[in-house]
Amino acid sequence: MNGQRPIVAAARRTPIGRIGGAFATTPIHELLSPVLTALLEDLGITGADVDDVIVGNAGGSGGNPARYAALTAGLGIEVPATTVDRQCGSGLEAVNLAARLVASGAGDIILAGGAESASTAPWRVERPAVPHGTPRFYARPHFVPAEYGDPDMGVAGENVARRGGISRERQDRFALASHRKAVEAARSGRYDAELVPVRVRVGRAAAVAVAADECPRPDTSMEKLARLGPAFVEGGTVTAGNSCPVNDGAAMVAVVSERKFRELGLSGGLRVVDSTVTGVDPVILGWGPVPAVRRLLKRNPGLELADVEVVEFTEAFAGQVLACLDELGIPEESVNRGGGALALGHPWGASGAVLVTRMFSDMFGTADPVAGRARYGLATLGAAGGLGIATLFERHPAD
């Protein structure tokens, strides 16, 4: 079985754009296809070598965009593809599924990750209940039955921040730190190895390459953040400044068997050790990472969180992240060392794969003194409907 141990051997992402921004007219398959091509180039393989493509997507139109993107990228008609939806956990779920398929012997090279285009996602319209009735537009589907409570994301963020006793000032300070880390990461070239420029066309103008993340703010400050009012609950602490924006982007990784890793002559990767998914009360859906991480540790006796030096956590809301970190005993300064979703953005279906891409890039492609020597990495996030997902990685080969 050791020859089938799953290893993340390459990881790439697009820049992350703001809804209606750089990728305003760029559909999902056009975000995904250049990332797929980049992975093939990184591994030195062709599309014919790929056993499957798995893409997470939360807000699209259906129709299996994974297949559409694989064909757009020229992988070939023989290469299958599937699209999965675990809402914000979709991208990480795709990676986990790929790892399990490789571990089972079902494939040796699987490209997995996620994509989201909030800018081009179709409108949602409810069919009228009676003939000649008026259709109703709605913002999101119901994630759980009404009797369980089905709060909007911002309200759920408030619930978790309140549960954890996270002050408004602390949330703003965490958001500011995320922006500062992301701005410095871009300035220093920390993202260079993971980014894939995407060519976009607006009207009749010549196509231009989008090569940088759109949302990090070099000019933000505690004073500016403090001026923002509550965004979701009157008298609340969650604001537009300490919440993630709405975004477009894609991230994909190559999960290969250990045998194929050796055959390709690759030098460094992330072994997928284990993954867990748990359910929590949908009213506090952002609490999901707490039981997910605890279950992961229980499944891997002898491993302590103190042993995990690289932690990537989707920053949907600062208060939600801080409440979970406090409960788990993870120092906030050790999380998202190159910036998180509060600054970079949260392209829902892609965000879990962005975590893995950032982890791969930091552990193998930067001068970060902690990440560069780390043995273990953890990716975790909460998802709509009351879900938590966590995945443990180990440097391969281990030092």
One Martini backbone bead per residue (centre of mass of N, CA, C, O) as a GRO file, in nm:
protein
  399
    1MET     BB    1   0.051   0.066  -0.013
    2ASN     BB    2   0.283   0.280  -0.019
    3GLY     BB    3   0.270   0.334  -0.334
    4GLN     BB    4  -0.035   0.485  -0.267
    5ARG     BB    5   0.042   0.726  -0.138
    6PRO     BB    6  -0.072   1.046  -0.104
    7ILE     BB    7   0.050   1.330  -0.307
    8VAL     BB    8   0.127   1.660  -0.317
    9ALA     BB    9   0.309   1.781  -0.613
   10ALA     BB   10   0.113   2.027  -0.689
   11ALA     BB   11   0.032   2.396  -0.687
   12ARG     BB   12  -0.238   2.612  -0.799
   13ARG     BB   13  -0.341   2.960  -0.885
   14THR     BB   14  -0.527   3.215  -0.909
   15PRO     BB   15  -0.617   3.496  -0.890
   16ILE     BB   16  -0.813   3.701  -0.675
   17GLY     BB   17  -1.131   3.825  -0.735
   18ARG     BB   18  -1.365   4.053  -0.743
   19ILE     BB   19  -1.675   4.106  -0.764
   20GLY     BB   20  -1.686   4.266  -1.070
   21GLY     BB   21  -1.395   4.256  -1.166
   22ALA     BB   22  -1.143   4.113  -1.330
   23PHE     BB   23  -1.369   3.848  -1.357
   24ALA     BB   24  -1.661   3.942  -1.458
   25THR     BB   25  -1.641   3.757  -1.757
   26THR     BB   26  -1.526   3.487  -1.616
   27PRO     BB   27  -1.558   3.172  -1.632
   28ILE     BB   28  -1.479   2.885  -1.482
   29HIS     BB   29  -1.321   2.741  -1.718
   30GLU     BB   30  -1.122   2.996  -1.751
   31LEU     BB   31  -0.996   2.957  -1.467
   32LEU     BB   32  -0.908   2.651  -1.477
   33SER     BB   33  -0.739   2.580  -1.735
   34PRO     BB   34  -0.460   2.721  -1.664
   35VAL     BB   35  -0.414   2.550  -1.407
   36LEU     BB   36  -0.404   2.274  -1.538
   37THR     BB   37  -0.169   2.335  -1.726
   38ALA     BB   38   0.039   2.404  -1.504
   39LEU     BB   39   0.046   2.124  -1.372
   40LEU     BB   40   0.155   1.968  -1.612
   41GLU     BB   41   0.418   2.130  -1.627
   42ASP     BB   42   0.523   2.073  -1.341
   43LEU     BB   43   0.526   1.744  -1.397
   44GLY     BB   44   0.575   1.658  -1.702
   45ILE     BB   45   0.289   1.616  -1.844
   46THR     BB   46  -0.006   1.490  -1.974
   47GLY     BB   47  -0.338   1.447  -2.005
   48ALA     BB   48  -0.314   1.127  -2.042
   49ASP     BB   49  -0.201   1.088  -1.733
   50VAL     BB   50  -0.482   1.145  -1.630
   51ASP     BB   51  -0.741   0.997  -1.429
   52ASP     BB   52  -0.861   1.271  -1.293
   53VAL     BB   53  -1.119   1.527  -1.220
   54ILE     BB   54  -1.169   1.748  -0.929
   55VAL     BB   55  -1.437   1.986  -0.858
   56GLY     BB   56  -1.519   2.254  -0.666
   57ASN     BB   57  -1.865   2.388  -0.621
   58ALA     BB   58  -2.124   2.624  -0.501
   59GLY     BB   59  -2.258   2.866  -0.727
   60GLY     BB   60  -2.338   2.735  -0.981
   61SER     BB   61  -2.505   2.568  -1.269
   62GLY     BB   62  -2.370   2.322  -1.325
   63GLY     BB   63  -2.275   2.073  -1.565
   64ASN     BB   64  -1.981   2.002  -1.507
   65PRO     BB   65  -1.708   2.201  -1.501
   66ALA     BB   66  -1.477   1.999  -1.500
   67ARG     BB   67  -1.514   1.893  -1.787
   68TYR     BB   68  -1.503   2.158  -1.937
   69ALA     BB   69  -1.214   2.238  -1.840
   70ALA     BB   70  -1.057   1.989  -1.937
   71LEU     BB   71  -1.120   2.039  -2.238
   72THR     BB   72  -1.014   2.329  -2.256
   73ALA     BB   73  -0.715   2.227  -2.162
   74GLY     BB   74  -0.660   1.947  -2.332
   75LEU     BB   75  -0.678   1.652  -2.190
   76GLY     BB   76  -0.912   1.494  -2.312
   77ILE     BB   77  -1.176   1.273  -2.365
   78GLU     BB   78  -1.064   1.036  -2.165
   79VAL     BB   79  -1.088   1.239  -1.932
   80PRO     BB   80  -1.228   1.255  -1.644
   81ALA     BB   81  -1.500   1.432  -1.456
   82THR     BB   82  -1.588   1.610  -1.145
   83THR     BB   83  -1.842   1.760  -0.934
   84VAL     BB   84  -1.843   1.922  -0.612
   85ASP     BB   85  -2.060   1.983  -0.301
   86ARG     BB   86  -1.944   2.158   0.015
   87GLN     BB   87  -1.924   2.428  -0.036
   88CYS     BB   88  -1.664   2.576   0.122
   89GLY     BB   89  -1.543   2.262   0.120
   90SER     BB   90  -1.501   2.166  -0.180
   91GLY     BB   91  -1.195   2.188  -0.241
   92LEU     BB   92  -1.103   1.998  -0.007
   93GLU     BB   93  -1.281   1.758  -0.081
   94ALA     BB   94  -1.145   1.701  -0.352
   95VAL     BB   95  -0.871   1.629  -0.232
   96ASN     BB   96  -0.970   1.397  -0.050
   97LEU     BB   97  -1.084   1.221  -0.275
   98ALA     BB   98  -0.823   1.189  -0.431
   99ALA     BB   99  -0.665   1.051  -0.202
  100ARG     BB  100  -0.852   0.801  -0.180
  101LEU     BB  101  -0.820   0.701  -0.468
  102VAL     BB  102  -0.518   0.659  -0.460
  103ALA     BB  103  -0.506   0.472  -0.206
  104SER     BB  104  -0.697   0.248  -0.358
  105GLY     BB  105  -0.590   0.240  -0.677
  106ALA     BB  106  -0.769   0.427  -0.890
  107GLY     BB  107  -0.499   0.609  -0.908
  108ASP     BB  108  -0.204   0.835  -0.982
  109ILE     BB  109  -0.351   1.097  -1.122
  110ILE     BB  110  -0.504   1.382  -0.961
  111LEU     BB  111  -0.704   1.659  -1.021
  112ALA     BB  112  -0.761   1.902  -0.752
  113GLY     BB  113  -1.035   2.132  -0.641
  114GLY     BB  114  -1.141   2.476  -0.722
  115ALA     BB  115  -1.430   2.695  -0.812
  116GLU     BB  116  -1.527   3.052  -0.861
  117SER     BB  117  -1.811   3.261  -1.001
  118ALA     BB  118  -1.985   3.518  -0.885
  119SER     BB  119  -2.010   3.694  -1.148
  120THR     BB  120  -2.141   3.435  -1.342
  121ALA     BB  121  -2.355   3.340  -1.185
  122PRO     BB  122  -2.660   3.248  -1.171
  123TRP     BB  123  -2.963   3.315  -1.122
  124ARG     BB  124  -3.212   3.277  -0.876
  125VAL     BB  125  -3.527   3.099  -0.940
  126GLU     BB  126  -3.852   3.066  -0.839
  127ARG     BB  127  -4.105   2.876  -0.890
  128PRO     BB  128  -4.423   2.900  -0.926
  129ALA     BB  129  -4.705   2.748  -0.771
  130VAL     BB  130  -4.872   2.889  -0.997
  131PRO     BB  131  -5.019   2.970  -1.261
  132HIS     BB  132  -4.899   3.282  -1.351
  133GLY     BB  133  -4.691   3.337  -1.167
  134THR     BB  134  -4.429   3.485  -0.981
  135PRO     BB  135  -4.118   3.495  -0.983
  136ARG     BB  136  -3.843   3.436  -0.747
  137PHE     BB  137  -3.581   3.585  -0.616
  138TYR     BB  138  -3.268   3.444  -0.481
  139ALA     BB  139  -2.962   3.416  -0.306
  140ARG     BB  140  -3.016   3.131  -0.157
  141PRO     BB  141  -3.025   2.837  -0.038
  142HIS     BB  142  -3.121   2.594   0.157
  143PHE     BB  143  -2.927   2.406   0.399
  144VAL     BB  144  -3.168   2.363   0.603
  145PRO     BB  145  -3.405   2.308   0.794
  146ALA     BB  146  -3.587   2.538   0.967
  147GLU     BB  147  -3.571   2.393   1.255
  148TYR     BB  148  -3.241   2.440   1.264
  149GLY     BB  149  -3.164   2.673   1.130
  150ASP     BB  150  -3.082   2.940   0.865
  151PRO     BB  151  -2.846   3.136   0.855
  152ASP     BB  152  -2.675   3.367   0.759
  153MET     BB  153  -2.343   3.408   0.749
  154GLY     BB  154  -2.321   3.668   0.923
  155VAL     BB  155  -2.494   3.568   1.158
  156ALA     BB  156  -2.318   3.322   1.221
  157GLY     BB  157  -2.068   3.489   1.284
  158GLU     BB  158  -2.189   3.627   1.529
  159ASN     BB  159  -2.249   3.373   1.695
  160VAL     BB  160  -1.951   3.284   1.725
  161ALA     BB  161  -1.832   3.540   1.845
  162ARG     BB  162  -2.016   3.534   2.094
  163ARG     BB  163  -1.936   3.256   2.199
  164GLY     BB  164  -1.615   3.351   2.215
  165GLY     BB  165  -1.578   3.655   2.303
  166ILE     BB  166  -1.528   3.853   2.052
  167SER     BB  167  -1.407   4.139   1.985
  168ARG     BB  168  -1.399   4.399   1.772
  169GLU     BB  169  -1.099   4.473   1.795
  170ARG     BB  170  -0.986   4.189   1.741
  171GLN     BB  171  -1.106   4.155   1.461
  172ASP     BB  172  -0.968   4.399   1.331
  173ARG     BB  173  -0.676   4.312   1.390
  174PHE     BB  174  -0.686   4.050   1.227
  175ALA     BB  175  -0.754   4.180   0.955
  176LEU     BB  176  -0.508   4.361   0.936
  177ALA     BB  177  -0.299   4.133   0.941
  178SER     BB  178  -0.390   3.998   0.679
  179HIS     BB  179  -0.326   4.235   0.493
  180ARG     BB  180  -0.027   4.268   0.564
  181LYS     BB  181   0.061   3.985   0.479
  182ALA     BB  182  -0.039   3.999   0.183
  183VAL     BB  183   0.120   4.246   0.092
  184GLU     BB  184   0.400   4.129   0.160
  185ALA     BB  185   0.382   3.875  -0.012
  186ALA     BB  186   0.361   4.020  -0.282
  187ARG     BB  187   0.620   4.195  -0.259
  188SER     BB  188   0.822   3.932  -0.203
  189GLY     BB  189   0.706   3.671  -0.382
  190ARG     BB  190   0.537   3.442  -0.231
  191TYR     BB  191   0.318   3.389  -0.483
  192ASP     BB  192   0.459   3.330  -0.757
  193ALA     BB  193   0.460   3.003  -0.776
  194GLU     BB  194   0.124   2.981  -0.766
  195LEU     BB  195   0.064   3.172  -0.993
  196VAL     BB  196  -0.185   3.217  -1.261
  197PRO     BB  197  -0.234   3.374  -1.525
  198VAL     BB  198  -0.523   3.552  -1.666
  199ARG     BB  199  -0.690   3.589  -1.957
  200VAL     BB  200  -0.871   3.885  -2.048
  201ARG     BB  201  -1.182   4.021  -2.186
  202VAL     BB  202  -1.302   4.356  -2.276
  203GLY     BB  203  -1.469   4.350  -2.522
  204ARG     BB  204  -1.252   4.482  -2.783
  205ALA     BB  205  -1.021   4.448  -2.624
  206ALA     BB  206  -0.736   4.343  -2.542
  207ALA     BB  207  -0.593   4.106  -2.388
  208VAL     BB  208  -0.534   4.049  -2.040
  209ALA     BB  209  -0.330   3.995  -1.756
  210VAL     BB  210  -0.406   3.842  -1.457
  211ALA     BB  211  -0.153   3.849  -1.169
  212ALA     BB  212  -0.324   3.968  -0.917
  213ASP     BB  213  -0.454   4.034  -0.638
  214GLU     BB  214  -0.741   4.249  -0.552
  215CYS     BB  215  -0.798   4.289  -0.216
  216PRO     BB  216  -0.560   4.387  -0.087
  217ARG     BB  217  -0.488   4.648   0.170
  218PRO     BB  218  -0.240   4.887   0.222
  219ASP     BB  219  -0.444   5.129   0.363
  220THR     BB  220  -0.525   5.001   0.605
  221SER     BB  221  -0.683   5.040   0.938
  222MET     BB  222  -0.806   5.075   1.247
  223GLU     BB  223  -0.958   5.335   1.187
  224LYS     BB  224  -1.115   5.236   0.938
  225LEU     BB  225  -1.245   4.986   1.067
  226ALA     BB  226  -1.394   5.141   1.304
  227ARG     BB  227  -1.601   5.300   1.103
  228LEU     BB  228  -1.752   5.043   1.072
  229GLY     BB  229  -2.044   4.894   1.061
  230PRO     BB  230  -2.266   4.675   1.106
  231ALA     BB  231  -2.370   4.419   0.862
  232PHE     BB  232  -2.601   4.204   1.015
  233VAL     BB  233  -2.622   4.315   1.322
  234GLU     BB  234  -2.752   4.494   1.549
  235GLY     BB  235  -2.478   4.569   1.749
  236GLY     BB  236  -2.253   4.433   1.623
  237THR     BB  237  -1.908   4.304   1.516
  238VAL     BB  238  -1.968   4.251   1.217
  239THR     BB  239  -1.798   4.353   0.926
  240ALA     BB  240  -1.668   4.431   0.625
  241GLY     BB  241  -1.367   4.435   0.747
  242ASN     BB  242  -1.408   4.136   0.918
  243SER     BB  243  -1.477   4.026   0.632
  244CYS     BB  244  -1.517   3.868   0.359
  245PRO     BB  245  -1.530   3.868   0.042
  246VAL     BB  246  -1.643   3.841  -0.290
  247ASN     BB  247  -1.539   3.578  -0.531
  248ASP     BB  248  -1.287   3.492  -0.775
  249GLY     BB  249  -1.160   3.153  -0.847
  250ALA     BB  250  -0.871   2.918  -0.861
  251ALA     BB  251  -0.773   2.579  -0.740
  252MET     BB  252  -0.502   2.334  -0.786
  253VAL     BB  253  -0.405   1.988  -0.752
  254ALA     BB  254  -0.164   1.721  -0.739
  255VAL     BB  255  -0.249   1.383  -0.695
  256VAL     BB  256  -0.014   1.130  -0.607
  257SER     BB  257   0.155   0.862  -0.605
  258GLU     BB  258   0.442   0.746  -0.474
  259ARG     BB  259   0.530   0.599  -0.726
  260LYS     BB  260   0.492   0.840  -0.924
  261PHE     BB  261   0.675   1.035  -0.779
  262ARG     BB  262   0.931   0.873  -0.843
  263GLU     BB  263   0.907   0.853  -1.154
  264LEU     BB  264   0.911   1.182  -1.184
  265GLY     BB  265   1.137   1.303  -0.988
  266LEU     BB  266   1.042   1.422  -0.728
  267SER     BB  267   1.126   1.624  -0.428
  268GLY     BB  268   0.840   1.758  -0.322
  269GLY     BB  269   0.570   1.711  -0.074
  270LEU     BB  270   0.228   1.629   0.035
  271ARG     BB  271   0.107   1.420   0.256
  272VAL     BB  272  -0.194   1.257   0.297
  273VAL     BB  273  -0.297   1.148   0.602
  274ASP     BB  274  -0.583   1.301   0.675
  275SER     BB  275  -0.954   1.320   0.712
  276THR     BB  276  -1.237   1.535   0.812
  277VAL     BB  277  -1.598   1.533   0.889
  278THR     BB  278  -1.845   1.755   1.037
  279GLY     BB  279  -2.117   1.829   1.248
  280VAL     BB  280  -2.319   2.120   1.327
  281ASP     BB  281  -2.478   2.374   1.431
  282PRO     BB  282  -2.609   2.591   1.199
  283VAL     BB  283  -2.602   2.851   1.382
  284ILE     BB  284  -2.270   2.760   1.415
  285LEU     BB  285  -2.108   2.681   1.149
  286GLY     BB  286  -1.811   2.806   1.215
  287TRP     BB  287  -1.745   2.565   1.435
  288GLY     BB  288  -1.656   2.306   1.271
  289PRO     BB  289  -1.335   2.289   1.312
  290VAL     BB  290  -1.326   2.181   1.597
  291PRO     BB  291  -1.432   1.882   1.562
  292ALA     BB  292  -1.255   1.815   1.317
  293VAL     BB  293  -0.979   1.839   1.456
  294ARG     BB  294  -1.032   1.649   1.692
  295ARG     BB  295  -1.082   1.399   1.517
  296LEU     BB  296  -0.809   1.396   1.380
  297LEU     BB  297  -0.642   1.354   1.638
  298LYS     BB  298  -0.781   1.090   1.729
  299ARG     BB  299  -0.690   0.936   1.457
  300ASN     BB  300  -0.381   1.052   1.555
  301PRO     BB  301  -0.199   0.926   1.765
  302GLY     BB  302   0.058   1.150   1.901
  303LEU     BB  303  -0.075   1.403   1.791
  304GLU     BB  304  -0.019   1.750   1.813
  305LEU     BB  305  -0.077   2.077   1.758
  306ALA     BB  306   0.221   2.157   1.827
  307ASP     BB  307   0.329   1.991   1.563
  308VAL     BB  308   0.172   2.212   1.395
  309GLU     BB  309   0.310   2.481   1.201
  310VAL     BB  310   0.092   2.472   0.963
  311VAL     BB  311  -0.196   2.695   0.926
  312GLU     BB  312  -0.500   2.672   0.737
  313PHE     BB  313  -0.770   2.923   0.743
  314THR     BB  314  -1.070   3.022   0.661
  315GLU     BB  315  -1.155   3.375   0.648
  316ALA     BB  316  -1.464   3.464   0.677
  317PHE     BB  317  -1.443   3.544   0.993
  318ALA     BB  318  -1.275   3.666   1.246
  319GLY     BB  319  -1.450   3.566   1.487
  320GLN     BB  320  -1.460   3.269   1.401
  321VAL     BB  321  -1.160   3.204   1.400
  322LEU     BB  322  -1.092   3.293   1.692
  323ALA     BB  323  -1.283   3.103   1.840
  324CYS     BB  324  -1.150   2.840   1.735
  325LEU     BB  325  -0.860   2.892   1.825
  326ASP     BB  326  -0.915   2.914   2.125
  327GLU     BB  327  -1.041   2.629   2.161
  328LEU     BB  328  -0.773   2.480   2.036
  329GLY     BB  329  -0.497   2.644   2.097
  330ILE     BB  330  -0.428   2.848   1.859
  331PRO     BB  331  -0.221   3.071   1.751
  332GLU     BB  332  -0.289   3.338   1.549
  333GLU     BB  333   0.012   3.387   1.433
  334SER     BB  334   0.019   3.080   1.293
  335VAL     BB  335  -0.193   3.179   1.087
  336ASN     BB  336  -0.171   3.262   0.783
  337ARG     BB  337   0.132   3.374   0.704
  338GLY     BB  338   0.030   3.494   0.397
  339GLY     BB  339  -0.254   3.521   0.443
  340GLY     BB  340  -0.609   3.562   0.400
  341ALA     BB  341  -0.947   3.598   0.318
  342LEU     BB  342  -0.976   3.889   0.424
  343ALA     BB  343  -0.777   3.973   0.184
  344LEU     BB  344  -0.795   3.775  -0.068
  345GLY     BB  345  -1.045   3.589  -0.032
  346HIS     BB  346  -1.372   3.389  -0.101
  347PRO     BB  347  -1.389   3.135  -0.323
  348TRP     BB  348  -1.569   2.904  -0.217
  349GLY     BB  349  -1.495   2.636  -0.390
  350ALA     BB  350  -1.169   2.714  -0.370
  351SER     BB  351  -1.060   2.766  -0.072
  352GLY     BB  352  -0.953   2.485   0.014
  353ALA     BB  353  -0.733   2.484  -0.217
  354VAL     BB  354  -0.587   2.738  -0.129
  355LEU     BB  355  -0.474   2.624   0.132
  356VAL     BB  356  -0.293   2.409  -0.005
  357THR     BB  357  -0.134   2.600  -0.186
  358ARG     BB  358  -0.012   2.773   0.037
  359MET     BB  359   0.128   2.545   0.185
  360PHE     BB  360   0.308   2.446  -0.043
  361SER     BB  361   0.450   2.714  -0.099
  362ASP     BB  362   0.567   2.761   0.191
  363MET     BB  363   0.720   2.476   0.227
  364PHE     BB  364   0.880   2.509  -0.083
  365GLY     BB  365   0.890   2.852  -0.178
  366THR     BB  366   1.013   2.986   0.087
  367ALA     BB  367   1.175   3.179   0.362
  368ASP     BB  368   1.018   3.065   0.583
  369PRO     BB  369   1.132   2.945   0.886
  370VAL     BB  370   0.885   2.766   0.956
  371ALA     BB  371   0.771   2.638   0.691
  372GLY     BB  372   1.055   2.529   0.583
  373ARG     BB  373   1.060   2.307   0.848
  374ALA     BB  374   0.802   2.175   0.837
  375ARG     BB  375   0.608   1.877   0.872
  376TYR     BB  376   0.321   1.996   0.940
  377GLY     BB  377  -0.020   2.035   0.810
  378LEU     BB  378  -0.324   2.245   0.827
  379ALA     BB  379  -0.662   2.222   0.700
  380THR     BB  380  -0.945   2.453   0.759
  381LEU     BB  381  -1.318   2.465   0.778
  382GLY     BB  382  -1.629   2.609   0.724
  383ALA     BB  383  -1.981   2.525   0.643
  384ALA     BB  384  -2.266   2.518   0.515
  385GLY     BB  385  -2.502   2.366   0.747
  386GLY     BB  386  -2.284   2.257   0.952
  387LEU     BB  387  -1.954   2.234   0.876
  388GLY     BB  388  -1.647   2.043   0.907
  389ILE     BB  389  -1.299   2.064   0.787
  390ALA     BB  390  -1.003   1.840   0.787
  391THR     BB  391  -0.642   1.839   0.699
  392LEU     BB  392  -0.354   1.630   0.693
  393PHE     BB  393  -0.004   1.704   0.656
  394GLU     BB  394   0.315   1.579   0.514
  395ARG     BB  395   0.622   1.586   0.454
  396HIS     BB  396   0.769   1.495   0.127
  397PRO     BB  397   1.007   1.396   0.248
  398ALA     BB  398   1.086   1.341   0.556
  399ASP     BB  399   1.332   1.485   0.767
   0.00000   0.00000   0.00000
